[in-house]
């Protein structure tokens, strides 16, 4: 069994239709990637799993779908206009641009840079002659703060009054609708609002494939609670998140918590879940105790009361928020790395196999006529029946062995072979992706057989 490098993953993902470079025929646009047919399905399966765990299976949890564009005052209130920025330096020698904190982290093989302010970072870079990763020299400009929000204009004139932002996080859509959801759902604290949606950040540093992109999708979850209940919920959601990732199939030894020393402008406590990628540990989730910061600021800026009236005690107060946010693209990338294997078989041939848990597999089953000339018609009939229940492929080209390999390489858990037995007895051979074992099943039992095995 061999693990895959980042470069091999990029090639694999392209070859099999998971992920393509964005605007490829124009030479690409840096840090953008397009999901192909299998990637889009995998993403949807992760979203469905998240919805099940976070909305369906939890009491007092509501999903919403707020717009990407919001009133610009939202981002002033949230603090993003003032302080959502990266500390950037330019190399005076080779003119490449870098994040000062990353330069220090890479140089020290630690997260030292995360805990430093601007002055401390500059001093450290100078004193230690931290080198430019591109040319190796140490001759940088001073740090400049670069706001990560994308701006666009409303209407026709390029007037600063018309600026609107592409949201850098989903959370604010959930916050400004806090009372709408609470009242329309007659919800009592604690309750949660979840949202899956795109976010945009003007990231300039290299991205490690889909790990850092300028357009990405988040699955964000905000739990509103009374002050005093926040710390317990914060701990609860850290563990709930880790359990979710393990349920998706990521092994515990490749997951770890990383508590933040330097906190975002809104947080009292923050902890990431990191996954061990081939390039090192990388954040895939963040849990934050945002206190009453966001709702208080929205109340102040909008002049609309965002207080909750506690029906049991008649108290009025602004709730605390525990946020748990999941990067969808990073989750998909971690799942691909984890599931991909190159195996040497007993006969010394090799196979590529994507061992995704069956509920995540983009295609659940492939139907293969053993001999096209004789078995095609019956195979298509079975394909049609199965396609009413699952994403089903039909493959009639090349030898049966090659067709198995193709299905293995994209993670299809079952292959169904249609042969003379099918024509005579209405039975099919079902081959398992992981064990490669085969069993015989009556055609009318196949749907139930698969359904039982793809539950999440
Ligand atoms: N609402 C809080 C928030 O947005 P964050 O830690 O900045 O927190 C949440 O982002 C998650 O979004 C991260 O854990 C990560 O998985 C994902 N994410 C952030 N920036 C990203 C980027 N440039 N590309 C891909 N995913 C990103």
Tab-separated table of C-alpha atoms and ligand atoms in Angstrom:
chain	number	residue	atom	x	y	z
A	1	UNK	CA	0.000	0.000	0.000
A	2	UNK	CA	1.443	3.355	-1.049
A	3	UNK	CA	0.428	6.879	-0.134
A	4	UNK	CA	0.008	9.538	-2.749
A	5	UNK	CA	1.852	12.871	-3.074
A	6	UNK	CA	0.093	16.179	-3.677
A	7	UNK	CA	1.194	16.229	-7.324
A	8	UNK	CA	-0.123	12.705	-7.884
A	9	UNK	CA	-3.403	13.676	-6.225
A	10	UNK	CA	-3.833	16.677	-8.558
A	11	UNK	CA	-3.270	14.367	-11.553
A	12	UNK	CA	-5.515	11.629	-10.197
A	13	UNK	CA	-8.324	14.087	-9.421
A	14	UNK	CA	-8.130	15.450	-12.963
A	15	UNK	CA	-7.849	12.108	-14.741
A	16	UNK	CA	-10.939	10.656	-13.076
A	17	UNK	CA	-13.129	13.756	-13.169
A	18	UNK	CA	-13.009	14.860	-9.542
A	19	UNK	CA	-11.310	18.273	-9.780
A	20	UNK	CA	-10.007	20.370	-12.687
A	21	UNK	CA	-7.881	23.498	-12.685
A	22	UNK	CA	-10.124	26.602	-12.878
A	23	UNK	CA	-10.163	28.250	-16.344
A	24	UNK	CA	-7.586	25.712	-17.479
A	25	UNK	CA	-7.728	26.476	-21.217
A	26	UNK	CA	-6.745	30.090	-20.431
A	27	UNK	CA	-3.741	28.986	-18.416
A	28	UNK	CA	-5.731	28.792	-15.181
A	29	UNK	CA	-6.652	31.375	-12.544
A	30	UNK	CA	-4.478	30.937	-9.430
A	31	UNK	CA	-6.135	29.212	-6.473
A	32	UNK	CA	-9.370	28.318	-8.310
A	33	UNK	CA	-10.509	24.765	-9.012
A	34	UNK	CA	-13.610	23.341	-10.668
A	35	UNK	CA	-15.279	20.177	-9.440
A	36	UNK	CA	-15.985	17.636	-12.182
A	37	UNK	CA	-18.808	15.076	-12.208
A	38	UNK	CA	-17.349	12.832	-9.505
A	39	UNK	CA	-16.035	15.684	-7.356
A	40	UNK	CA	-19.414	17.406	-7.403
A	41	UNK	CA	-21.109	14.184	-6.268
A	42	UNK	CA	-18.573	13.598	-3.515
A	43	UNK	CA	-19.094	17.141	-2.277
A	44	UNK	CA	-22.858	16.648	-2.263
A	45	UNK	CA	-22.506	13.414	-0.321
A	46	UNK	CA	-20.416	15.189	2.331
A	47	UNK	CA	-23.054	17.938	2.529
A	48	UNK	CA	-25.800	15.346	2.951
A	49	UNK	CA	-23.844	13.655	5.748
A	50	UNK	CA	-23.301	17.004	7.489
A	51	UNK	CA	-27.004	17.899	7.168
A	52	UNK	CA	-27.934	14.569	8.680
A	53	UNK	CA	-25.636	14.914	11.703
A	54	UNK	CA	-26.048	18.631	12.308
A	55	UNK	CA	-29.630	19.423	11.313
A	56	UNK	CA	-31.716	16.272	11.091
A	57	UNK	CA	-30.333	14.391	14.089
A	58	UNK	CA	-30.148	17.348	16.468
A	59	UNK	CA	-33.059	18.902	18.272
A	60	UNK	CA	-33.558	22.642	17.795
A	61	UNK	CA	-31.378	22.858	14.711
A	62	UNK	CA	-32.440	24.775	11.601
A	63	UNK	CA	-30.824	25.122	8.205
A	64	UNK	CA	-30.968	28.354	6.275
A	65	UNK	CA	-29.669	29.764	3.008
A	66	UNK	CA	-28.752	33.445	3.254
A	67	UNK	CA	-27.570	35.517	0.292
A	68	UNK	CA	-23.877	35.923	-0.510
A	69	UNK	CA	-24.266	39.700	-0.833
A	70	UNK	CA	-25.204	41.535	2.331
A	71	UNK	CA	-25.548	45.143	3.433
A	72	UNK	CA	-21.993	46.575	3.648
A	73	UNK	CA	-22.622	47.684	7.244
A	74	UNK	CA	-22.754	43.988	8.190
A	75	UNK	CA	-19.029	43.735	7.529
A	76	UNK	CA	-18.273	46.920	9.450
A	77	UNK	CA	-20.207	45.590	12.438
A	78	UNK	CA	-18.587	42.159	12.204
A	79	UNK	CA	-15.111	43.721	12.245
A	80	UNK	CA	-14.110	42.346	8.848
A	81	UNK	CA	-13.676	45.757	7.198
A	82	UNK	CA	-11.308	46.834	9.982
A	83	UNK	CA	-9.367	43.729	10.854
A	84	UNK	CA	-9.797	40.832	8.451
A	85	UNK	CA	-6.371	41.044	6.894
A	86	UNK	CA	-3.136	39.153	6.292
A	87	UNK	CA	0.294	40.610	7.164
A	88	UNK	CA	2.113	40.612	3.823
A	89	UNK	CA	5.718	41.284	2.871
A	90	UNK	CA	7.289	41.489	-0.581
A	91	UNK	CA	10.712	40.043	-1.311
A	92	UNK	CA	12.753	42.970	-2.670
A	93	UNK	CA	15.026	40.566	-4.559
A	94	UNK	CA	12.621	38.335	-6.508
A	95	UNK	CA	9.385	40.356	-6.061
A	96	UNK	CA	7.343	37.458	-4.680
A	97	UNK	CA	4.746	38.137	-1.976
A	98	UNK	CA	4.459	36.213	1.295
A	99	UNK	CA	2.556	36.118	4.559
A	100	UNK	CA	4.944	37.165	7.338
A	101	UNK	CA	3.423	34.737	9.870
A	102	UNK	CA	3.810	31.820	7.430
A	103	UNK	CA	7.470	32.700	6.768
A	104	UNK	CA	8.134	32.470	10.511
A	105	UNK	CA	6.106	29.290	10.964
A	106	UNK	CA	7.930	27.557	8.109
A	107	UNK	CA	11.299	28.779	9.354
A	108	UNK	CA	10.719	27.580	12.926
A	109	UNK	CA	8.609	24.500	12.012
A	110	UNK	CA	6.077	25.704	14.575
A	111	UNK	CA	3.097	28.037	14.887
A	112	UNK	CA	5.261	30.731	16.530
A	113	UNK	CA	4.259	33.345	13.944
A	114	UNK	CA	0.581	32.975	14.849
A	115	UNK	CA	1.153	34.453	18.288
A	116	UNK	CA	3.164	37.528	17.178
A	117	UNK	CA	2.056	41.048	16.402
A	118	UNK	CA	3.271	43.007	13.380
A	119	UNK	CA	6.296	44.526	15.124
A	120	UNK	CA	7.412	41.213	16.633
A	121	UNK	CA	7.167	39.474	13.264
A	122	UNK	CA	9.280	42.111	11.510
A	123	UNK	CA	11.904	42.009	14.242
A	124	UNK	CA	12.051	38.185	14.137
A	125	UNK	CA	12.418	38.123	10.341
A	126	UNK	CA	15.261	40.658	10.446
A	127	UNK	CA	17.129	39.180	13.426
A	128	UNK	CA	16.959	35.617	12.150
A	129	UNK	CA	17.456	36.533	8.488
A	130	UNK	CA	14.395	34.435	7.606
A	131	UNK	CA	14.865	33.518	3.928
A	132	UNK	CA	12.467	34.023	1.025
A	133	UNK	CA	11.132	30.564	0.082
A	134	UNK	CA	11.505	31.480	-3.588
A	135	UNK	CA	15.048	32.959	-3.888
A	136	UNK	CA	16.593	32.165	-0.489
A	137	UNK	CA	17.634	35.795	0.252
A	138	UNK	CA	16.367	37.758	3.233
A	139	UNK	CA	15.451	41.240	2.045
A	140	UNK	CA	11.803	42.059	2.637
A	141	UNK	CA	9.639	45.195	2.630
A	142	UNK	CA	7.854	46.214	5.819
A	143	UNK	CA	4.628	44.403	6.624
A	144	UNK	CA	1.466	45.726	5.007
A	145	UNK	CA	-1.980	44.594	6.055
A	146	UNK	CA	-3.965	43.281	3.101
A	147	UNK	CA	-7.753	42.960	3.544
A	148	UNK	CA	-9.018	39.586	2.395
A	149	UNK	CA	-12.516	40.649	1.385
A	150	UNK	CA	-13.470	40.780	-2.281
A	151	UNK	CA	-15.227	43.963	-3.246
A	152	UNK	CA	-17.685	44.497	-6.031
A	153	UNK	CA	-19.995	47.346	-7.035
A	154	UNK	CA	-23.752	47.564	-7.071
A	155	UNK	CA	-25.360	49.448	-9.882
A	156	UNK	CA	-23.476	51.115	-12.706
A	157	UNK	CA	-21.149	53.761	-11.307
A	158	UNK	CA	-17.892	52.927	-9.578
A	159	UNK	CA	-18.810	54.923	-6.534
A	160	UNK	CA	-17.415	53.971	-3.134
A	161	UNK	CA	-20.950	54.221	-1.743
A	162	UNK	CA	-21.930	51.332	-3.983
A	163	UNK	CA	-19.361	48.850	-2.695
A	164	UNK	CA	-20.664	45.489	-1.601
A	165	UNK	CA	-18.556	42.560	-0.448
A	166	UNK	CA	-18.600	38.903	-1.383
A	167	UNK	CA	-19.056	37.304	2.021
A	168	UNK	CA	-15.827	35.941	3.570
A	169	UNK	CA	-17.820	33.636	5.874
A	170	UNK	CA	-21.382	32.296	6.118
A	171	UNK	CA	-21.744	33.117	9.781
A	172	UNK	CA	-23.008	36.700	9.425
A	173	UNK	CA	-26.038	35.600	7.394
A	174	UNK	CA	-26.944	33.355	10.288
A	175	UNK	CA	-26.404	36.107	12.877
A	176	UNK	CA	-28.461	38.823	11.212
A	177	UNK	CA	-31.330	36.323	10.899
A	178	UNK	CA	-31.057	35.093	14.464
A	179	UNK	CA	-34.391	36.587	15.582
A	180	UNK	CA	-36.170	35.708	12.315
A	181	UNK	CA	-35.291	32.052	12.802
A	182	UNK	CA	-35.988	32.091	16.532
A	183	UNK	CA	-39.439	33.653	16.134
A	184	UNK	CA	-40.590	31.797	13.006
A	185	UNK	CA	-39.481	28.432	14.428
A	186	UNK	CA	-40.624	29.335	17.950
A	187	UNK	CA	-37.186	28.202	19.074
A	188	UNK	CA	-35.949	28.265	22.642
A	189	UNK	CA	-32.323	28.676	23.641
A	190	UNK	CA	-30.088	26.817	23.104
A	191	UNK	CA	-30.754	26.337	19.399
A	192	UNK	CA	-28.585	26.144	16.294
A	193	UNK	CA	-28.607	27.580	12.797
A	194	UNK	CA	-26.607	25.834	10.095
A	195	UNK	CA	-25.748	26.940	6.601
A	196	UNK	CA	-23.817	25.488	3.710
A	197	UNK	CA	-22.555	28.063	1.271
A	198	UNK	CA	-19.767	29.707	-0.650
A	199	UNK	CA	-17.304	32.128	0.901
A	200	UNK	CA	-14.677	34.278	-0.829
A	201	UNK	CA	-11.267	35.447	0.319
A	202	UNK	CA	-8.575	37.222	-1.610
A	203	UNK	CA	-5.862	34.734	-0.674
A	204	UNK	CA	-2.599	35.547	-2.374
A	205	UNK	CA	-0.388	32.826	-0.974
A	206	UNK	CA	-0.009	29.462	-2.759
A	207	UNK	CA	-2.840	27.158	-2.059
A	208	UNK	CA	-1.835	23.464	-1.833
A	209	UNK	CA	-4.490	22.445	-4.370
A	210	UNK	CA	-7.997	22.963	-2.919
A	211	UNK	CA	-6.692	23.537	0.605
A	212	UNK	CA	-6.481	27.314	0.162
A	213	UNK	CA	-8.626	28.810	-2.572
A	214	UNK	CA	-10.201	32.181	-3.188
A	215	UNK	CA	-13.711	30.723	-3.528
A	216	UNK	CA	-14.672	27.865	-1.235
A	217	UNK	CA	-17.591	26.307	0.546
A	218	UNK	CA	-18.235	26.209	4.265
A	219	UNK	CA	-20.663	24.247	6.397
A	220	UNK	CA	-21.170	26.634	9.313
A	221	UNK	CA	-23.023	25.923	12.517
A	222	UNK	CA	-23.938	28.512	15.111
A	223	UNK	CA	-25.359	27.549	18.484
A	224	UNK	CA	-27.028	30.373	20.426
A	225	UNK	CA	-26.995	29.950	24.178
A	226	UNK	CA	-27.191	31.779	27.476
A	227	UNK	CA	-23.915	33.164	28.844
A	228	UNK	CA	-22.533	30.612	31.293
A	229	UNK	CA	-23.621	27.664	29.147
A	230	UNK	CA	-21.043	28.591	26.485
A	231	UNK	CA	-17.920	26.853	27.789
A	232	UNK	CA	-19.539	23.448	28.055
A	233	UNK	CA	-21.051	23.756	24.577
A	234	UNK	CA	-17.682	24.806	23.171
A	235	UNK	CA	-16.081	21.608	24.492
A	236	UNK	CA	-19.070	19.586	23.297
A	237	UNK	CA	-18.810	20.851	19.707
A	238	UNK	CA	-15.059	20.229	19.522
A	239	UNK	CA	-15.690	16.569	20.271
A	240	UNK	CA	-18.824	16.410	18.102
A	241	UNK	CA	-16.749	17.689	15.171
A	242	UNK	CA	-14.010	15.148	15.674
A	243	UNK	CA	-16.583	12.364	15.895
A	244	UNK	CA	-18.172	13.619	12.660
A	245	UNK	CA	-14.842	13.396	10.830
A	246	UNK	CA	-14.247	9.906	12.182
A	247	UNK	CA	-17.733	8.899	11.036
A	248	UNK	CA	-16.787	10.139	7.563
A	249	UNK	CA	-13.896	7.681	7.710
A	250	UNK	CA	-10.877	9.791	8.733
A	251	UNK	CA	-8.724	7.842	11.212
A	252	UNK	CA	-8.255	9.279	14.713
A	253	UNK	CA	-4.450	9.222	14.458
A	254	UNK	CA	-4.595	11.632	11.508
A	255	UNK	CA	-6.772	14.134	13.391
A	256	UNK	CA	-5.738	16.478	16.177
A	257	UNK	CA	-6.978	19.541	18.033
A	258	UNK	CA	-5.000	22.757	17.793
A	259	UNK	CA	-5.908	25.401	20.373
A	260	UNK	CA	-5.310	28.969	19.222
A	261	UNK	CA	-3.069	31.308	21.154
A	262	UNK	CA	-3.723	34.319	18.939
A	263	UNK	CA	-7.476	34.767	18.664
A	264	UNK	CA	-9.539	36.265	15.852
A	265	UNK	CA	-11.116	39.623	16.679
A	266	UNK	CA	-14.413	37.967	17.644
A	267	UNK	CA	-13.291	34.987	19.722
A	268	UNK	CA	-12.821	34.213	23.414
A	269	UNK	CA	-11.538	30.713	22.629
A	270	UNK	CA	-10.770	28.906	19.388
A	271	UNK	CA	-9.675	25.432	18.461
A	272	UNK	CA	-9.086	23.831	15.061
A	273	UNK	CA	-9.363	20.240	14.047
A	274	UNK	CA	-6.374	19.494	11.866
A	275	UNK	CA	-5.823	16.625	9.457
A	276	UNK	CA	-2.400	15.275	8.577
A	277	UNK	CA	-2.055	16.089	4.867
A	278	UNK	CA	1.083	15.079	2.929
A	279	UNK	CA	2.245	18.716	3.269
A	280	UNK	CA	1.721	18.702	7.060
A	281	UNK	CA	-1.097	19.290	9.543
A	282	UNK	CA	-3.799	21.572	8.144
A	283	UNK	CA	-7.000	23.035	9.599
A	284	UNK	CA	-10.216	21.488	8.326
A	285	UNK	CA	-12.584	22.761	11.025
A	286	UNK	CA	-12.691	25.589	13.548
A	287	UNK	CA	-14.722	25.848	16.742
A	288	UNK	CA	-14.991	29.328	18.235
A	289	UNK	CA	-16.545	30.824	21.320
A	290	UNK	CA	-17.698	34.102	19.754
A	291	UNK	CA	-19.343	35.300	22.995
A	292	UNK	CA	-22.001	37.991	22.455
A	293	UNK	CA	-19.586	39.947	20.245
A	294	UNK	CA	-21.394	39.517	16.916
A	295	UNK	CA	-24.969	40.028	18.066
A	296	UNK	CA	-23.997	43.006	20.254
A	297	UNK	CA	-22.217	44.639	17.340
A	298	UNK	CA	-25.158	44.042	14.980
A	299	UNK	CA	-27.493	45.508	17.572
A	300	UNK	CA	-25.233	48.551	17.901
A	301	UNK	CA	-24.798	49.083	14.139
A	302	UNK	CA	-28.367	48.286	13.035
A	303	UNK	CA	-30.038	49.918	16.065
A	304	UNK	CA	-32.403	46.930	16.162
A	305	UNK	CA	-32.706	45.037	19.415
A	306	UNK	CA	-31.315	41.511	19.122
A	307	UNK	CA	-32.166	40.531	22.662
A	308	UNK	CA	-33.765	37.205	23.367
A	309	UNK	CA	-36.714	37.107	25.724
A	310	UNK	CA	-36.394	34.019	27.902
A	311	UNK	CA	-39.969	32.677	28.212
A	312	UNK	CA	-39.141	30.780	31.419
A	313	UNK	CA	-37.562	33.613	33.416
A	314	UNK	CA	-38.722	36.689	31.490
A	315	UNK	CA	-35.089	37.820	31.322
A	316	UNK	CA	-33.884	39.677	28.241
A	317	UNK	CA	-30.337	39.202	27.052
A	318	UNK	CA	-28.049	38.893	24.040
A	319	UNK	CA	-27.079	35.229	23.603
A	320	UNK	CA	-23.567	33.854	23.328
A	321	UNK	CA	-22.598	31.987	20.166
A	322	UNK	CA	-20.571	28.812	19.815
A	323	UNK	CA	-19.548	28.421	16.206
A	324	UNK	CA	-18.317	25.236	14.597
A	325	UNK	CA	-17.290	25.677	10.984
A	326	UNK	CA	-16.331	22.995	8.498
A	327	UNK	CA	-14.421	23.664	5.279
A	328	UNK	CA	-16.117	21.531	2.652
A	329	UNK	CA	-13.279	21.636	0.123
A	330	UNK	CA	-10.672	20.796	2.750
A	331	UNK	CA	-12.853	17.956	4.034
A	332	UNK	CA	-13.160	16.537	0.511
A	333	UNK	CA	-9.391	16.845	0.022
A	334	UNK	CA	-8.694	15.027	3.303
A	335	UNK	CA	-11.151	12.283	2.343
A	336	UNK	CA	-9.504	11.829	-1.058
A	337	UNK	CA	-6.027	11.583	0.463
A	338	UNK	CA	-7.221	9.175	3.078
A	339	UNK	CA	-9.207	6.918	0.797
A	340	UNK	CA	-6.712	6.695	-2.071
A	341	UNK	CA	-4.499	3.626	-2.094
A	342	UNK	CA	-2.290	1.906	-4.583
A	343	UNK	CA	-2.372	-1.796	-3.787
A	344	UNK	CA	-0.194	-4.627	-4.944
A	345	UNK	CA	-2.316	-7.696	-5.510
A	346	UNK	CA	-1.439	-11.357	-4.982
A	347	UNK	CA	-0.633	-11.804	-8.686
A	348	UNK	CA	1.803	-8.815	-8.387
A	349	UNK	CA	-0.384	-6.547	-10.488
A	350	UNK	CA	-1.322	-3.171	-9.055
A	351	UNK	CA	-4.660	-1.503	-8.567
A	352	UNK	CA	-5.656	2.028	-7.655
A	353	UNK	CA	-8.541	2.012	-5.231
A	354	UNK	CA	-10.474	4.771	-3.496
A	355	UNK	CA	-11.742	3.301	-0.250
A	356	UNK	CA	-14.380	5.897	0.549
A	357	UNK	CA	-17.124	4.793	2.895
A	358	UNK	CA	-20.030	3.663	0.673
A	359	UNK	CA	-22.330	6.575	1.635
A	360	UNK	CA	-19.679	8.958	0.307
A	361	UNK	CA	-18.871	7.108	-2.932
A	362	UNK	CA	-19.860	9.226	-5.969
A	363	UNK	CA	-21.115	6.113	-7.805
A	364	UNK	CA	-22.629	3.368	-5.673
A	365	UNK	CA	-22.736	0.564	-8.213
A	366	UNK	CA	-21.598	-0.239	-11.754
A	367	UNK	CA	-23.407	-2.680	-14.015
A	368	UNK	CA	-21.196	-4.724	-16.354
A	369	UNK	CA	-22.446	-7.043	-19.104
A	370	UNK	CA	-19.985	-9.958	-19.265
A	371	UNK	CA	-20.268	-10.205	-23.055
A	372	UNK	CA	-21.736	-7.129	-24.667
A	373	UNK	CA	-23.302	-9.050	-27.531
A	374	UNK	CA	-25.350	-11.336	-25.278
A	375	UNK	CA	-25.828	-9.501	-21.993
A	376	UNK	CA	-26.200	-5.843	-22.881
A	377	UNK	CA	-29.975	-5.737	-23.009
A	378	UNK	CA	-30.429	-7.354	-19.580
A	379	UNK	CA	-27.622	-5.240	-18.107
A	380	UNK	CA	-29.303	-2.026	-19.280
A	381	UNK	CA	-32.572	-3.193	-17.777
A	382	UNK	CA	-30.819	-3.704	-14.419
A	383	UNK	CA	-29.031	-0.336	-14.747
A	384	UNK	CA	-32.397	1.335	-15.230
A	385	UNK	CA	-33.854	-0.372	-12.185
A	386	UNK	CA	-30.889	0.522	-9.942
A	387	UNK	CA	-30.650	4.095	-11.192
A	388	UNK	CA	-34.058	4.800	-9.614
A	389	UNK	CA	-32.381	4.277	-6.207
A	390	UNK	CA	-28.664	5.151	-6.595
A	391	UNK	CA	-26.076	6.793	-8.817
A	392	UNK	CA	-25.350	3.814	-11.056
A	393	UNK	CA	-22.780	3.469	-13.839
A	394	UNK	CA	-22.977	1.228	-16.877
A	395	UNK	CA	-19.715	0.068	-18.459
A	396	UNK	CA	-19.472	-2.258	-21.459
A	397	UNK	CA	-16.029	-1.482	-22.875
A	398	UNK	CA	-12.781	-3.436	-22.303
A	399	UNK	CA	-12.223	-6.687	-20.408
A	400	UNK	CA	-14.096	-7.343	-17.194
A	401	UNK	CA	-10.820	-7.004	-15.226
A	402	UNK	CA	-10.168	-3.545	-16.655
A	403	UNK	CA	-13.732	-2.502	-15.904
A	404	UNK	CA	-13.311	-3.621	-12.269
A	405	UNK	CA	-10.118	-1.526	-12.041
A	406	UNK	CA	-11.890	1.567	-13.374
A	407	UNK	CA	-14.659	1.161	-10.806
A	408	UNK	CA	-12.100	0.605	-7.995
A	409	UNK	CA	-10.151	3.717	-8.992
A	410	UNK	CA	-13.190	5.978	-8.516
A	411	UNK	CA	-14.323	4.253	-5.326
A	412	UNK	CA	-17.419	2.404	-6.569
A	413	UNK	CA	-18.226	-0.041	-3.759
A	414	UNK	CA	-19.984	-2.671	-5.889
A	415	UNK	CA	-19.772	-4.056	-9.425
A	416	UNK	CA	-22.611	-6.145	-10.752
A	417	UNK	CA	-21.843	-8.574	-13.540
A	418	UNK	CA	-24.607	-9.702	-15.836
A	419	UNK	CA	-23.960	-13.104	-17.485
A	420	UNK	CA	-25.776	-16.249	-18.670
A	421	UNK	CA	-26.861	-16.980	-15.094
A	422	UNK	CA	-28.715	-13.680	-15.111
A	423	UNK	CA	-30.539	-14.592	-18.299
A	424	UNK	CA	-31.385	-18.091	-17.027
A	425	UNK	CA	-31.939	-17.617	-13.257
A	426	UNK	CA	-32.251	-13.855	-12.791
A	427	UNK	CA	-29.182	-13.736	-10.503
A	428	UNK	CA	-26.131	-11.456	-10.691
A	429	UNK	CA	-22.586	-11.538	-9.362
A	430	UNK	CA	-21.896	-8.739	-6.870
A	431	UNK	CA	-18.212	-7.873	-6.399
A	432	UNK	CA	-17.026	-5.953	-3.342
A	433	UNK	CA	-14.486	-3.147	-3.982
A	434	UNK	CA	-12.450	-3.646	-0.810
A	435	UNK	CA	-12.337	-7.444	-0.439
A	436	UNK	CA	-12.759	-8.154	-4.171
A	437	UNK	CA	-14.941	-11.079	-3.108
A	438	UNK	CA	-17.943	-12.020	-5.189
A	439	UNK	CA	-21.362	-13.288	-4.179
A	440	UNK	CA	-24.436	-14.285	-6.158
A	441	UNK	CA	-27.699	-12.453	-5.521
A	442	UNK	CA	-31.172	-12.574	-7.076
A	443	UNK	CA	-31.680	-9.388	-9.104
A	444	UNK	CA	-34.628	-8.285	-6.979
A	445	UNK	CA	-32.528	-8.339	-3.797
A	446	UNK	CA	-29.807	-6.008	-5.085
A	447	UNK	CA	-31.471	-2.718	-4.130
A	448	UNK	CA	-32.015	-3.820	-0.544
A	449	UNK	CA	-28.470	-5.215	-0.334
A	450	UNK	CA	-26.973	-1.851	-1.318
A	451	UNK	CA	-29.422	0.289	0.623
A	452	UNK	CA	-28.488	-1.437	3.865
A	453	UNK	CA	-24.813	-0.763	3.274
A	454	UNK	CA	-24.901	2.917	2.346
A	455	UNK	CA	-26.575	4.196	5.511
A	456	UNK	CA	-24.827	6.998	7.375
B	1	LIG	N1	-16.973	31.750	10.419
B	1	LIG	C1	-15.676	31.440	10.903
B	1	LIG	C2	-14.708	31.191	9.862
B	1	LIG	O1	-14.952	31.438	8.686
B	1	LIG	P1	-12.262	30.300	9.449
B	1	LIG	O2	-11.395	29.476	10.338
B	1	LIG	O3	-11.700	31.549	8.869
B	1	LIG	O4	-13.548	30.616	10.304
B	1	LIG	C3	-13.573	28.246	8.515
B	1	LIG	O5	-12.793	29.379	8.254
B	1	LIG	C4	-13.155	27.072	7.662
B	1	LIG	O6	-13.239	27.423	6.286
B	1	LIG	C5	-11.709	26.622	7.883
B	1	LIG	O7	-11.611	25.677	8.924
B	1	LIG	C6	-11.368	25.995	6.548
B	1	LIG	O8	-11.766	24.639	6.555
B	1	LIG	C7	-12.218	26.767	5.557
B	1	LIG	N2	-11.401	27.774	4.851
B	1	LIG	C8	-10.998	28.976	5.306
B	1	LIG	N3	-10.284	29.637	4.373
B	1	LIG	C9	-10.233	28.823	3.296
B	1	LIG	C10	-9.643	28.940	1.993
B	1	LIG	N4	-8.987	30.033	1.607
B	1	LIG	N5	-9.780	27.892	1.135
B	1	LIG	C11	-10.450	26.776	1.497
B	1	LIG	N6	-11.035	26.627	2.689
B	1	LIG	C12	-10.936	27.626	3.593
